[in-house]
Every structure is written in C-alpha cells, then in structure tokens.
C-alpha cells in the first residue's frame, strides 16, 4: 500500500497551526475572571504612596549630623578664647607658656578670673608697637597680648583683676 503525497509545500512557513491548538483561535486568550486578571470594571488596588528609606540615605544623614555636631561643638568651644574677648571681659590664663598663654574668657565673678580687658584693637602689632598702642588706648594696662591670625589679628591690653 502506498501513501498519497502531502498536499502543498511542506517547507512553507506560517500555514500550519501549532500542535494542540484548534484552528481559528489565538494561542492564549485572556478571559476575565481568570487568576491574574481582574474582572472588567473592577476597582484597582491603590498604589503605595511612600518610598522606603534606604540604608545609604540613613547613613548619609547620620554622617551629615555628626559633621554638623562637631562643627557646632568646635564653634562653641572656641567662643571662650581670646578672639571672643571684648572690653570689660575677664580672662583666665590656662598655660604658663608665654608664647601660648591659652587665654579664655571667664565670668568676672569666677575665682579663675585673673585679668581684665581694658582695650581690644584690631590689626597686626609687634612688641614695641603693641606697647605704644596700649599706652594710647588705656593708661593703666599691665600686659599686652597679641594674636596674629591673618585678617583676624588683634591686640588685647590687660591688667590684673
């Protein structure tokens, strides 16, 4: 017995349906009510509004707060030094070194108060110039303190409290 030859071109593409599919239908139709597809007209669940904060964001915020805290702490600590002194303030000498006496502003009622500021003059002064400037500013000064710090240089004329 012989079999008849196949009809048409067996090598032609697009003419045959995939195996198991009835002819005339799409391969996988979407139907309402099936899992994964909401029925038509059904309300959609609301979208989440907020975003989760990442570990990297939290770490960066903590670093910024630490740096700000150190900067503020340094500023507060430096407020008591000689640069913050004004006429009438009392000073305490924190070191016996004449090149770095570590002067700090203290309350005049404090037992630590050793000197009183008679004059403060902005500018850069050397030994003899500082003496003559303090003589011109206040006659009864006893000590001269100069600080050279670029544009923040100044001279303090002091006397014992």
PDB file of N, CA and C in Angstrom, residues 16-57:
ATOM      1  N   UNK A  16       0.740  26.258   9.067  1.00  0.00           N
ATOM      2  CA  UNK A  16       0.244  25.247   9.991  1.00  0.00           C
ATOM      3  C   UNK A  16       0.056  25.863  11.368  1.00  0.00           C
ATOM      4  N   UNK A  17      -0.936  25.410  12.101  1.00  0.00           N
ATOM      5  CA  UNK A  17      -1.183  25.835  13.467  1.00  0.00           C
ATOM      6  C   UNK A  17      -0.281  25.027  14.395  1.00  0.00           C
ATOM      7  N   UNK A  18       0.132  25.584  15.544  1.00  0.00           N
ATOM      8  CA  UNK A  18       0.920  24.800  16.490  1.00  0.00           C
ATOM      9  C   UNK A  18       0.116  23.593  16.951  1.00  0.00           C
ATOM     10  N   UNK A  19       0.822  22.560  17.304  1.00  0.00           N
ATOM     11  CA  UNK A  19       0.172  21.329  17.738  1.00  0.00           C
ATOM     12  C   UNK A  19      -0.691  21.592  18.961  1.00  0.00           C
ATOM     13  N   UNK A  20      -1.820  21.066  19.044  1.00  0.00           N
ATOM     14  CA  UNK A  20      -2.708  21.163  20.189  1.00  0.00           C
ATOM     15  C   UNK A  20      -3.601  22.382  20.163  1.00  0.00           C
ATOM     16  N   UNK A  21      -3.469  23.253  19.189  1.00  0.00           N
ATOM     17  CA  UNK A  21      -4.295  24.448  19.116  1.00  0.00           C
ATOM     18  C   UNK A  21      -5.394  24.237  18.082  1.00  0.00           C
ATOM     19  N   UNK A  22      -6.618  24.526  18.458  1.00  0.00           N
ATOM     20  CA  UNK A  22      -7.671  24.441  17.445  1.00  0.00           C
ATOM     21  C   UNK A  22      -7.481  25.560  16.429  1.00  0.00           C
ATOM     22  N   UNK A  23      -7.884  25.306  15.243  1.00  0.00           N
ATOM     23  CA  UNK A  23      -7.706  26.294  14.200  1.00  0.00           C
ATOM     24  C   UNK A  23      -8.680  27.455  14.397  1.00  0.00           C
ATOM     25  N   UNK A  24      -8.151  28.695  14.120  1.00  0.00           N
ATOM     26  CA  UNK A  24      -9.009  29.872  14.171  1.00  0.00           C
ATOM     27  C   UNK A  24      -9.017  30.567  15.524  1.00  0.00           C
ATOM     28  N   UNK A  25      -8.197  30.156  16.501  1.00  0.00           N
ATOM     29  CA  UNK A  25      -8.176  30.806  17.813  1.00  0.00           C
ATOM     30  C   UNK A  25      -6.777  31.338  18.092  1.00  0.00           C
ATOM     31  N   UNK A  26      -6.706  32.389  18.930  1.00  0.00           N
ATOM     32  CA  UNK A  26      -5.414  32.912  19.375  1.00  0.00           C
ATOM     33  C   UNK A  26      -4.781  31.883  20.302  1.00  0.00           C
ATOM     34  N   UNK A  27      -3.467  31.844  20.397  1.00  0.00           N
ATOM     35  CA  UNK A  27      -2.804  30.822  21.200  1.00  0.00           C
ATOM     36  C   UNK A  27      -3.229  30.834  22.670  1.00  0.00           C
ATOM     37  N   UNK A  28      -3.273  32.001  23.364  1.00  0.00           N
ATOM     38  CA  UNK A  28      -3.652  32.054  24.778  1.00  0.00           C
ATOM     39  C   UNK A  28      -4.576  33.237  24.987  1.00  0.00           C
ATOM     40  N   UNK A  29      -5.855  33.040  24.893  1.00  0.00           N
ATOM     41  CA  UNK A  29      -6.778  34.171  25.047  1.00  0.00           C
ATOM     42  C   UNK A  29      -6.876  34.588  26.512  1.00  0.00           C
ATOM     43  N   UNK A  30      -7.035  35.906  26.751  1.00  0.00           N
ATOM     44  CA  UNK A  30      -7.223  36.417  28.106  1.00  0.00           C
ATOM     45  C   UNK A  30      -8.715  36.481  28.371  1.00  0.00           C
ATOM     46  N   UNK A  31      -9.096  35.895  29.476  1.00  0.00           N
ATOM     47  CA  UNK A  31     -10.509  35.897  29.824  1.00  0.00           C
ATOM     48  C   UNK A  31     -10.680  36.483  31.210  1.00  0.00           C
ATOM     49  N   UNK A  32     -11.705  37.292  31.377  1.00  0.00           N
ATOM     50  CA  UNK A  32     -11.988  37.899  32.664  1.00  0.00           C
ATOM     51  C   UNK A  32     -12.340  36.826  33.670  1.00  0.00           C
ATOM     52  N   UNK A  33     -11.902  37.059  34.929  1.00  0.00           N
ATOM     53  CA  UNK A  33     -12.239  36.126  35.994  1.00  0.00           C
ATOM     54  C   UNK A  33     -11.171  35.070  36.204  1.00  0.00           C
ATOM     55  N   UNK A  34     -10.237  34.966  35.292  1.00  0.00           N
ATOM     56  CA  UNK A  34      -9.155  34.013  35.499  1.00  0.00           C
ATOM     57  C   UNK A  34      -8.152  34.612  36.476  1.00  0.00           C
ATOM     58  N   UNK A  35      -7.400  33.768  37.171  1.00  0.00           N
ATOM     59  CA  UNK A  35      -6.400  34.295  38.118  1.00  0.00           C
ATOM     60  C   UNK A  35      -5.390  35.180  37.390  1.00  0.00           C
ATOM     61  N   UNK A  36      -5.041  36.310  38.015  1.00  0.00           N
ATOM     62  CA  UNK A  36      -4.081  37.229  37.435  1.00  0.00           C
ATOM     63  C   UNK A  36      -4.718  38.336  36.638  1.00  0.00           C
ATOM     64  N   UNK A  37      -6.003  38.226  36.318  1.00  0.00           N
ATOM     65  CA  UNK A  37      -6.681  39.242  35.536  1.00  0.00           C
ATOM     66  C   UNK A  37      -7.923  39.684  36.297  1.00  0.00           C
ATOM     67  N   UNK A  38      -8.043  40.973  36.619  1.00  0.00           N
ATOM     68  CA  UNK A  38      -9.252  41.422  37.311  1.00  0.00           C
ATOM     69  C   UNK A  38     -10.429  41.416  36.354  1.00  0.00           C
ATOM     70  N   UNK A  39     -11.618  41.206  36.879  1.00  0.00           N
ATOM     71  CA  UNK A  39     -12.794  41.251  36.002  1.00  0.00           C
ATOM     72  C   UNK A  39     -12.979  42.669  35.466  1.00  0.00           C
ATOM     73  N   UNK A  40     -13.610  42.809  34.330  1.00  0.00           N
ATOM     74  CA  UNK A  40     -13.798  44.154  33.763  1.00  0.00           C
ATOM     75  C   UNK A  40     -14.605  45.029  34.717  1.00  0.00           C
ATOM     76  N   UNK A  41     -14.158  46.281  34.886  1.00  0.00           N
ATOM     77  CA  UNK A  41     -14.869  47.239  35.724  1.00  0.00           C
ATOM     78  C   UNK A  41     -14.542  47.115  37.205  1.00  0.00           C
ATOM     79  N   UNK A  42     -13.682  46.195  37.576  1.00  0.00           N
ATOM     80  CA  UNK A  42     -13.334  46.037  38.995  1.00  0.00           C
ATOM     81  C   UNK A  42     -12.380  47.162  39.409  1.00  0.00           C
ATOM     82  N   UNK A  43     -12.510  47.670  40.664  1.00  0.00           N
ATOM     83  CA  UNK A  43     -11.599  48.729  41.115  1.00  0.00           C
ATOM     84  C   UNK A  43     -10.184  48.174  41.272  1.00  0.00           C
ATOM     85  N   UNK A  44      -9.211  49.016  40.972  1.00  0.00           N
ATOM     86  CA  UNK A  44      -7.815  48.621  41.114  1.00  0.00           C
ATOM     87  C   UNK A  44      -7.344  48.936  42.530  1.00  0.00           C
ATOM     88  N   UNK A  45      -6.441  48.141  43.051  1.00  0.00           N
ATOM     89  CA  UNK A  45      -5.911  48.455  44.389  1.00  0.00           C
ATOM     90  C   UNK A  45      -5.090  49.743  44.327  1.00  0.00           C
ATOM     91  N   UNK A  46      -5.111  50.553  45.411  1.00  0.00           N
ATOM     92  CA  UNK A  46      -4.390  51.832  45.395  1.00  0.00           C
ATOM     93  C   UNK A  46      -2.879  51.600  45.345  1.00  0.00           C
ATOM     94  N   UNK A  47      -2.186  52.504  44.675  1.00  0.00           N
ATOM     95  CA  UNK A  47      -0.728  52.451  44.590  1.00  0.00           C
ATOM     96  C   UNK A  47      -0.156  52.891  45.936  1.00  0.00           C
ATOM     97  N   UNK A  48       0.982  52.328  46.337  1.00  0.00           N
ATOM     98  CA  UNK A  48       1.633  52.760  47.567  1.00  0.00           C
ATOM     99  C   UNK A  48       2.244  54.133  47.325  1.00  0.00           C
ATOM    100  N   UNK A  49       1.987  55.072  48.258  1.00  0.00           N
ATOM    101  CA  UNK A  49       2.424  56.446  48.072  1.00  0.00           C
ATOM    102  C   UNK A  49       3.875  56.682  48.498  1.00  0.00           C
ATOM    103  N   UNK A  50       4.309  56.130  49.619  1.00  0.00           N
ATOM    104  CA  UNK A  50       5.636  56.413  50.147  1.00  0.00           C
ATOM    105  C   UNK A  50       6.689  55.472  49.604  1.00  0.00           C
ATOM    106  N   UNK A  51       7.938  55.925  49.705  1.00  0.00           N
ATOM    107  CA  UNK A  51       9.058  55.081  49.321  1.00  0.00           C
ATOM    108  C   UNK A  51       9.765  54.636  50.585  1.00  0.00           C
ATOM    109  N   UNK A  52      10.381  53.493  50.519  1.00  0.00           N
ATOM    110  CA  UNK A  52      11.172  53.034  51.654  1.00  0.00           C
ATOM    111  C   UNK A  52      12.480  53.809  51.681  1.00  0.00           C
ATOM    112  N   UNK A  53      12.941  54.156  52.878  1.00  0.00           N
ATOM    113  CA  UNK A  53      14.202  54.868  53.023  1.00  0.00           C
ATOM    114  C   UNK A  53      15.317  53.829  53.031  1.00  0.00           C
ATOM    115  N   UNK A  54      16.291  54.047  52.177  1.00  0.00           N
ATOM    116  CA  UNK A  54      17.372  53.069  52.047  1.00  0.00           C
ATOM    117  C   UNK A  54      18.402  53.258  53.159  1.00  0.00           C
ATOM    118  N   UNK A  55      19.178  52.228  53.381  1.00  0.00           N
ATOM    119  CA  UNK A  55      20.251  52.275  54.378  1.00  0.00           C
ATOM    120  C   UNK A  55      21.268  53.355  54.009  1.00  0.00           C
ATOM    121  N   UNK A  56      21.539  53.520  52.731  1.00  0.00           N
ATOM    122  CA  UNK A  56      22.508  54.512  52.266  1.00  0.00           C
ATOM    123  C   UNK A  56      22.045  55.923  52.627  1.00  0.00           C
ATOM    124  N   UNK A  57      20.754  56.194  52.477  1.00  0.00           N
ATOM    125  CA  UNK A  57      20.216  57.507  52.819  1.00  0.00           C
ATOM    126  C   UNK A  57      20.338  57.760  54.317  1.00  0.00           C
TER     127      UNK A  57
END
